[in-house]
């Protein structure tokens, strides 16, 4: 009987943690959308290094990011057709 309660408790705890993680993911996506950032792509290129590509107010940005710094590599206006 105690085993059933312990299993139920762990399943409930796992469900709560899962829902918390999903909620944080959805919050992050909403924050990005409300800030005007579109088409966010993060490409890992090394240990702790990332290439980040996104569009902000019609301009595309490419940023190289390490654990200590970020460098703007390219910024160009997208053609609005």
XYZ file of C-alpha atoms in Angstrom:
81
model
C 0.000 0.000 0.000
C 2.815 2.406 0.864
C 4.520 1.559 -2.444
C 1.404 2.699 -4.315
C 1.406 6.053 -2.496
C 5.121 6.562 -3.113
C 4.742 5.769 -6.818
C 1.769 8.122 -7.038
C 3.733 10.847 -5.260
C 6.688 10.507 -7.649
C 4.404 10.494 -10.704
C 2.680 13.628 -9.425
C 6.041 15.286 -8.744
C 7.268 14.399 -12.259
C 4.075 15.847 -13.743
C 4.510 19.105 -11.802
C 8.145 19.433 -12.947
C 7.144 18.709 -16.559
C 4.382 21.331 -16.474
C 6.779 23.866 -14.925
C 9.323 23.321 -17.730
C 6.642 23.589 -20.433
C 5.331 26.799 -18.849
C 8.829 28.359 -18.841
C 9.303 27.379 -22.500
C 5.992 28.988 -23.493
C 6.798 32.127 -21.444
C 10.154 32.477 -23.218
C 8.547 32.166 -26.650
C 5.926 34.794 -25.766
C 8.595 37.178 -24.462
C 10.596 36.865 -27.685
C 7.511 37.458 -29.822
C 6.446 40.522 -27.843
C 9.948 42.022 -28.098
C 9.814 41.963 -31.909
C 12.368 39.191 -32.413
C 11.364 36.803 -35.197
C 12.869 33.705 -36.807
C 15.272 32.975 -33.949
C 17.755 30.213 -34.783
C 20.508 29.068 -32.429
C 23.243 26.909 -33.948
C 25.811 25.344 -31.580
C 29.299 25.583 -33.143
C 31.552 24.510 -30.301
C 31.815 24.015 -26.583
C 29.733 26.870 -25.180
C 29.786 28.737 -28.503
C 26.695 29.537 -30.556
C 25.764 31.258 -33.773
C 22.497 33.165 -33.266
C 20.467 34.322 -36.284
C 17.323 36.409 -35.846
C 15.220 39.172 -37.390
C 14.411 42.330 -35.456
C 12.315 45.133 -36.968
C 12.956 43.926 -40.518
C 16.717 43.657 -40.102
C 18.528 40.312 -39.932
C 21.301 39.887 -37.354
C 23.968 37.200 -37.037
C 25.718 37.067 -33.664
C 28.557 34.800 -32.507
C 28.217 34.079 -28.814
C 30.582 32.452 -26.325
C 30.142 31.972 -22.612
C 31.961 35.298 -22.020
C 31.038 37.564 -24.928
C 28.909 38.154 -28.003
C 30.046 39.630 -31.322
C 27.822 41.033 -34.062
C 29.045 39.414 -37.279
C 26.534 40.750 -39.770
C 23.488 42.991 -39.911
C 21.519 43.562 -43.077
C 18.184 45.062 -44.007
C 15.746 42.520 -45.418
C 13.926 43.484 -48.614
C 10.226 44.041 -48.027
C 8.480 42.945 -51.237
